[in-house]
XYZ file of C-alpha atoms in Angstrom:
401
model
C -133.782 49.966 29.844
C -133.808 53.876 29.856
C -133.089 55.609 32.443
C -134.968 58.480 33.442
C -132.877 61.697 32.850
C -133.935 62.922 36.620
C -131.824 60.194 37.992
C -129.040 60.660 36.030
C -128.513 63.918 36.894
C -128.864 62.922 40.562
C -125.697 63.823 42.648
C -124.094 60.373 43.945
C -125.243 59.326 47.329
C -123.237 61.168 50.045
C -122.851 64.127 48.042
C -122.634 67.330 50.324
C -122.423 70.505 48.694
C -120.523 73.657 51.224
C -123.251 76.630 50.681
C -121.775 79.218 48.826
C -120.056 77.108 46.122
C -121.094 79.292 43.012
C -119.194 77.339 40.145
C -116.805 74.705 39.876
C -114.492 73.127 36.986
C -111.568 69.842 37.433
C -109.937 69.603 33.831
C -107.253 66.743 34.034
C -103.981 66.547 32.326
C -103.639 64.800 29.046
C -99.599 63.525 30.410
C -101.334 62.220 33.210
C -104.732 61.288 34.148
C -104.520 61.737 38.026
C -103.324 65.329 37.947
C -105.796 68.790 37.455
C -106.088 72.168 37.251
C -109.341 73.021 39.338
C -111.071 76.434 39.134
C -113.793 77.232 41.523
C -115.474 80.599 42.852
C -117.201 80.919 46.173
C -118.131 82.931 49.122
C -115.745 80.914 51.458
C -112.724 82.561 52.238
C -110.426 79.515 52.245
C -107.217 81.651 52.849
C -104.799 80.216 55.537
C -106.200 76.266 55.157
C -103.867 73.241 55.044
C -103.899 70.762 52.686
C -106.081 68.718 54.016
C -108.697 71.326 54.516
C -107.904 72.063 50.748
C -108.753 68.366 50.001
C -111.827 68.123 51.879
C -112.980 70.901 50.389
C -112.456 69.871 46.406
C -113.797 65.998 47.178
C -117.235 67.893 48.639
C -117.466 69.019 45.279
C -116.962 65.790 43.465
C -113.307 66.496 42.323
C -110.927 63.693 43.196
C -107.166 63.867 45.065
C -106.063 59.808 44.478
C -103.970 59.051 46.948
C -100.294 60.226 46.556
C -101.392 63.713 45.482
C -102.087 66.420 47.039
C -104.001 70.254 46.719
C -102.004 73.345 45.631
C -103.648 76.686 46.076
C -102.291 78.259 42.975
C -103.795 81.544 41.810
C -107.243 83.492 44.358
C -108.629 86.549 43.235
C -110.808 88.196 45.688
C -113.969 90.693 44.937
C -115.330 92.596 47.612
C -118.933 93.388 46.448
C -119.569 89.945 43.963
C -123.564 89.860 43.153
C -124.030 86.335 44.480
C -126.968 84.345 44.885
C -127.091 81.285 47.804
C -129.246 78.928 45.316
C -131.809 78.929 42.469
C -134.660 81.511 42.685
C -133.210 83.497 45.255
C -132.470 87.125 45.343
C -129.435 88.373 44.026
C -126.871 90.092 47.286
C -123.385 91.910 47.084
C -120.963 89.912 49.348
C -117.590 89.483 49.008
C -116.625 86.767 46.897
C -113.515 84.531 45.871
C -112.061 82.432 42.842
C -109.424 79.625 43.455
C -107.259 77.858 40.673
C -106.142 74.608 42.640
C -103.420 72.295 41.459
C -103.765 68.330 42.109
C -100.652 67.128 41.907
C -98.171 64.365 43.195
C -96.532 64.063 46.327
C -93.053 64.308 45.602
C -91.483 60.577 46.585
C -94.346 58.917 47.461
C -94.981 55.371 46.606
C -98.036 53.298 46.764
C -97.209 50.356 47.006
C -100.450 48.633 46.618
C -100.794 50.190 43.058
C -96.788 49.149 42.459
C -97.640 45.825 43.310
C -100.674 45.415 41.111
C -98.473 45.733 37.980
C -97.962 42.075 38.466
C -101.385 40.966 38.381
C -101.994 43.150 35.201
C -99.110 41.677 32.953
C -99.949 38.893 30.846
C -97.459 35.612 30.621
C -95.895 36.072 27.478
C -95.728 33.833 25.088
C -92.723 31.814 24.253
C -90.915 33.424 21.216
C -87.335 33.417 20.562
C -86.457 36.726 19.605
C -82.839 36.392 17.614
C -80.900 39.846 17.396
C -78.322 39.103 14.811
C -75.744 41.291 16.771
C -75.822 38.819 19.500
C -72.485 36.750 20.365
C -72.432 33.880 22.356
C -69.189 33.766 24.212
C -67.953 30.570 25.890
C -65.198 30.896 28.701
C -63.631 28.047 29.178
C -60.890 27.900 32.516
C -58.406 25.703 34.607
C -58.280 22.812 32.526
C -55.448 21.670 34.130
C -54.931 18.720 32.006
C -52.553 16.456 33.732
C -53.450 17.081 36.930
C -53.301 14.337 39.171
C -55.650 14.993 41.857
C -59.365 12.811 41.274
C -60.494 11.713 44.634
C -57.761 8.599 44.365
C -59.412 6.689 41.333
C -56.370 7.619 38.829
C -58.754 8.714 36.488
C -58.590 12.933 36.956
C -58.166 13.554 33.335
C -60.750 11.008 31.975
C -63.454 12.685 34.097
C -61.330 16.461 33.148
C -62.173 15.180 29.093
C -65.500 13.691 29.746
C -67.036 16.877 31.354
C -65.545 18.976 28.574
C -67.014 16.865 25.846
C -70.409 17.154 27.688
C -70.211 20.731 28.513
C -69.259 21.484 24.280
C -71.859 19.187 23.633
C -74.372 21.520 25.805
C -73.573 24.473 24.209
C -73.786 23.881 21.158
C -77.700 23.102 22.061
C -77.471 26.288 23.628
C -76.383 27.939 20.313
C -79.013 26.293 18.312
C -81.164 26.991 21.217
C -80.452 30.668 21.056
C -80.793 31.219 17.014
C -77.397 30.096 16.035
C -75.475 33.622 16.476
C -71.982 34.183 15.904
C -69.522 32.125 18.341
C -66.532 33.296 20.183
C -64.568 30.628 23.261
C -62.195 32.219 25.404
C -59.734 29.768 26.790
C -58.258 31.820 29.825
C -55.387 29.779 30.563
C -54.297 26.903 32.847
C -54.997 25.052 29.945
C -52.074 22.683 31.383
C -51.473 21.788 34.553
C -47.068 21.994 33.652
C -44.284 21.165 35.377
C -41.383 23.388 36.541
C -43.627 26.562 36.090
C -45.766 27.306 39.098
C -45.250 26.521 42.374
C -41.531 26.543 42.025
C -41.906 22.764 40.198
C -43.457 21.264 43.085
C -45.827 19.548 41.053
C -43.276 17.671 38.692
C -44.200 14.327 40.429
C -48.336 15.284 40.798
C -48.745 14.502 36.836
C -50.268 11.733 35.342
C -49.010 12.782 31.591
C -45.792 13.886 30.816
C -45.496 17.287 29.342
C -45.638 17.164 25.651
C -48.670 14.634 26.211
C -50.768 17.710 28.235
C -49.800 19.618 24.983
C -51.141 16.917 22.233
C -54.560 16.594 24.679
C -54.565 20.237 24.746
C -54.529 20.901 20.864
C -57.360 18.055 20.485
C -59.373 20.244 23.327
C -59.030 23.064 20.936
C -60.039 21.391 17.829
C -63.164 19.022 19.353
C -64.418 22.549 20.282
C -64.004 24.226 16.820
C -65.005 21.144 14.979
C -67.931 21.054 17.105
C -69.346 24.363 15.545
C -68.367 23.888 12.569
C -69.734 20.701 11.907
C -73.119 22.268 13.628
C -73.211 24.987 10.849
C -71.386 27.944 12.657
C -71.270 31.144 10.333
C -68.134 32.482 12.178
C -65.889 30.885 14.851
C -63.385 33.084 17.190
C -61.328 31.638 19.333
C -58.843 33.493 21.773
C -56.295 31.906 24.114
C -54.147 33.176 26.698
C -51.508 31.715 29.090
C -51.848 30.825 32.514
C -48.974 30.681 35.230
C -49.195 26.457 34.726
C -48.922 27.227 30.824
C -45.939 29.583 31.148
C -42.861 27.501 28.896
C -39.924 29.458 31.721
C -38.128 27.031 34.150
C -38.652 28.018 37.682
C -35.558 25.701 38.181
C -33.169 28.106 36.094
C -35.102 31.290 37.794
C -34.857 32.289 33.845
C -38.171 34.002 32.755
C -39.480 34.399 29.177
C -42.258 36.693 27.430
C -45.941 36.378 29.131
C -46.681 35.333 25.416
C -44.043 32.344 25.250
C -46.181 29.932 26.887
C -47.341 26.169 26.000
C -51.512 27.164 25.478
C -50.465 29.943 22.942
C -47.963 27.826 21.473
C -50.565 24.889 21.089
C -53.519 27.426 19.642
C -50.843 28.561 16.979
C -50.287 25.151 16.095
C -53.803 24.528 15.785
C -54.798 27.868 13.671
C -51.537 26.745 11.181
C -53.245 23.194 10.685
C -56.908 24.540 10.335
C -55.341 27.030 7.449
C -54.417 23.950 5.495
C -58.541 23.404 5.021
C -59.292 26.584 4.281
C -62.481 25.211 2.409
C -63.406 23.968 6.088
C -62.279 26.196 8.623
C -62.154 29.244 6.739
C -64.613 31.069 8.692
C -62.469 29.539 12.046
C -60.101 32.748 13.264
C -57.522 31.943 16.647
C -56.176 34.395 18.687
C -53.105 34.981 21.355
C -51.792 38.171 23.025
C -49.492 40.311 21.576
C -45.932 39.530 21.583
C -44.819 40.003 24.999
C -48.326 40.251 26.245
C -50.318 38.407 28.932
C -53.697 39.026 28.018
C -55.940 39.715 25.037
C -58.134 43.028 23.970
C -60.324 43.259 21.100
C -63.821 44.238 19.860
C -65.912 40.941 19.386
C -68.889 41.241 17.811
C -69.975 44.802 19.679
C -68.653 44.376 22.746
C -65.499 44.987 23.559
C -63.532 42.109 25.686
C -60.600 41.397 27.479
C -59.567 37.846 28.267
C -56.482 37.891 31.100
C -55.904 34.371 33.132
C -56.098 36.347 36.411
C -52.672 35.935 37.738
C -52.229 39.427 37.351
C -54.275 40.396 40.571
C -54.425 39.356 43.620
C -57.970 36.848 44.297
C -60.917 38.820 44.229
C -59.081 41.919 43.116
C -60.396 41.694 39.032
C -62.425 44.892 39.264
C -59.372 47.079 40.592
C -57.182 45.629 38.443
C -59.376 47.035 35.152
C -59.540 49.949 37.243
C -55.699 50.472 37.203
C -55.908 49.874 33.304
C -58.382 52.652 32.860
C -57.049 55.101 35.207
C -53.671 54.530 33.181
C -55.279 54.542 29.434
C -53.919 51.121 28.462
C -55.821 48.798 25.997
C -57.810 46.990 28.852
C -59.320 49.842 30.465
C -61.634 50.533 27.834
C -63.375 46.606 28.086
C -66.334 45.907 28.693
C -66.717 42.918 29.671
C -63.448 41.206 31.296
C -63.333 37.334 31.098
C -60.516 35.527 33.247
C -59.975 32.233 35.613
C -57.392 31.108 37.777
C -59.647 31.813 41.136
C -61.577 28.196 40.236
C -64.346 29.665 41.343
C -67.228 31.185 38.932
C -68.371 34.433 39.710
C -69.905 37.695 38.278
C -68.921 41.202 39.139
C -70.719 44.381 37.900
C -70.306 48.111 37.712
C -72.494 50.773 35.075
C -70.409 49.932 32.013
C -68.491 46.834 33.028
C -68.577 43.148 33.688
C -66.271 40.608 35.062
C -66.558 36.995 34.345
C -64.789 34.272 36.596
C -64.833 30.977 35.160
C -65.459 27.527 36.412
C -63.031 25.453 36.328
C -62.476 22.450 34.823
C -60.324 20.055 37.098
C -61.749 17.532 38.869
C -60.258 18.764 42.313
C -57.738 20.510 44.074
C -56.863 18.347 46.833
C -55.258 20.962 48.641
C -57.416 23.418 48.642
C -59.952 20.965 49.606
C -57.702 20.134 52.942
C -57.154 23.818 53.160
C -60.677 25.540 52.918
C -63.109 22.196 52.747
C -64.150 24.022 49.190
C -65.210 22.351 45.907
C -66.563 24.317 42.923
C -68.636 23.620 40.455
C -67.578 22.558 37.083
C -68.111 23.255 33.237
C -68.405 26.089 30.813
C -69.722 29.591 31.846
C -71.970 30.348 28.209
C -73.829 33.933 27.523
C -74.766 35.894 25.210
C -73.380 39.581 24.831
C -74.477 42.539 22.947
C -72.233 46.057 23.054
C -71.079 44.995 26.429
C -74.279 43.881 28.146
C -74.478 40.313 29.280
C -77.674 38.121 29.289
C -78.643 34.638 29.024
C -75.656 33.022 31.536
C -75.566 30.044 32.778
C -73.372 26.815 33.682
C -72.908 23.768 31.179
């Protein structure tokens, strides 16, 4: 149907012009479509009004202030004999007359909420599409094995249920790889990988063992290569593995008050044994590189895949004190203070710390209890592999397996 062209020149319902309006222009700005420049010349002398005034003013003439903006006299120019004429057909006087150049613009700070909150209802679900970004890594931290250990709620099976959860939680991440668009994999095992005998606690735990000590070191080299074998056999382009010592790994004897290196310890020892045997296949675990700190060296710091990571037990601070301790390493330049992302256990307890440019990762542990901090604290943690993904030091895609 056509409209007639009276009506659509009609002025809205409402619409009040002030007499003496003789022209009036609103041209928005093309960066953003709520802000103007608005030029208008009258007989009203609106010199000395507030903004509000100002506002009523430009919305009798149809211009619009959205909420969150407000009126700007910019530039007046006043004439003092302007021919004028009041409307249409009348005749033409001298009065004085005035031309405004308003700026709508926004409040500086303000917030509408309303309008904030409407950005939910406007975004479409997305659709579920995995979106593979071949720098990815997927790092798995693996801590506080403790194999050995005793303590399992009295059933005498603590390192059966220690094995069975690590099979499981391997098991899970590799799902979680192939779940993720198989990227490049990297397991950090951050020591207690034994639970030991005459190193911590002064060899107070010598008769809280249920395998002797070179048996915790045979389980612990099977640990390694189940893992390994696991991605491998799954297809894995590239393996790294990096192990560190833990004060139950560490091969001095409290008894002797004799210490070694940091490096000398039973993990490191065991994931050198492993990397010589998986050199003998090269045709299998060529692609399979093992790491250990540095000769006399307690912790590990390298560039995997972008990011740059450093795996340290977390003897080496006081509980809770990771974040100061890269801190220290920064303020003094050493290798660690340019990480990342730091990855550590010994706190049996998984948590996440954050700054701008860093992250620290606690991992779970892996023991089936500590019956003395359970009589101690009541506290139990929960248990398995803390898996992510990491690209030039930014974490996503965590979780617990």
């Amino acid at each position: 149907m056509t409209r007639k062209i009276d009506d659509l020149l009609k002025q809205p319902d409402g619409f009040s012009s002030p007499s003496g309006v003789l022209s009036f222009k609103a041209e928005y700005l093309p960066h953003d479509k709520k802000q103007s420049i608005i030029q208008t010349e009258t007989v009203n002398d609106l010199r000395g009004k507030n903004d509000e005034e100002l506002k009523s003013f430009i919305e009798s003439q149809g211009g619009v202030v959205p909420d969150g903006y407000r009126v700007r006299l910019v530039e007046i120019r006043h004439q003092t004999h302007g021919w004028t004429r009041k409307k249409v057909g009348d005749d033409a006087t001298t009065e004085p007359t005035f031309w405004y150049k308003f700026a709508v613009e926004p409040i500086s700070n303000y917030i509408n909420l309303d309008e904030l909150i409407s950005v939910f209802s406007k975004k479409k679900p997305s659709k579920k599409v995995l979106h593979f970004n071949r720098k990815d890594t997927m790092s798995i931290l693996i801590a506080d094995l403790q194999l050995g250990k005793i303590d399992d709620e009295g059933e005498g099976r603590g390192v059966q249920k220690t094995i069975d959860k690590y099979i499981d939680s391997i098991d899970q991440c590799v799902a979680y790889w192939m779940a993720n668009g198989q990227p490049r994999v990297h397991m950090a095992f951050a020591g207690d990988c034994i639970e030991g005998f005459s190193t911590s606690q002064n060899g107070r735990l010598t008769w809280r063992q249920s395998l002797t000590l070179t048996e915790q070191l045979r389980l612990f080299r099977w640990v390694l290569r189940f893992a390994i074998d696991a991605f491998v056999t799954a297809g894995a382009a590239s393996i790294e593995v990096d192990v560190v010592n833990g004060n139950h790994d560490a091969a001095s004897s409290k008894y002797t008050g004799v210490d070694t290196r940091p490096d000398d310890g039973f993990a490191t020892e065991s994931a050198i044994a492993v990397d010589e045997a998986l050199k003998t296949n090269p045709e299998r675990y060529g692609h399979v590189k093992i790491f250990v700190p540095k000769k006399d060296g307690d912790h590990i710091v390298r560039k995997i895949g972008t990011s740059i990571i450093a795996i340290a037990h977390g003897h080496q601070w006081s509980r809770g004190k990771s974040m100061e301790w890269l801190a220290g390493q920064a303020l003094n330049q050493q290798s660690a203070g340019v990480a990342q992302i730091l990855l550590h256990g010994h706190e049996h307890e998984h948590s996440v710390k954050t700054r701008k440019t860093r992250w620290v990762v606690c991992g779970a542990p892996f023991e089936v209890s500590s019956n003395w901090w359970k009589s101690k604290t009541g506290d139990e943690a929960k248990r398995g592999a803390i898996v992510f993904l990491h690209n030039n030091g930014e974490i996503k895609n965590m979780t617990l397996l």
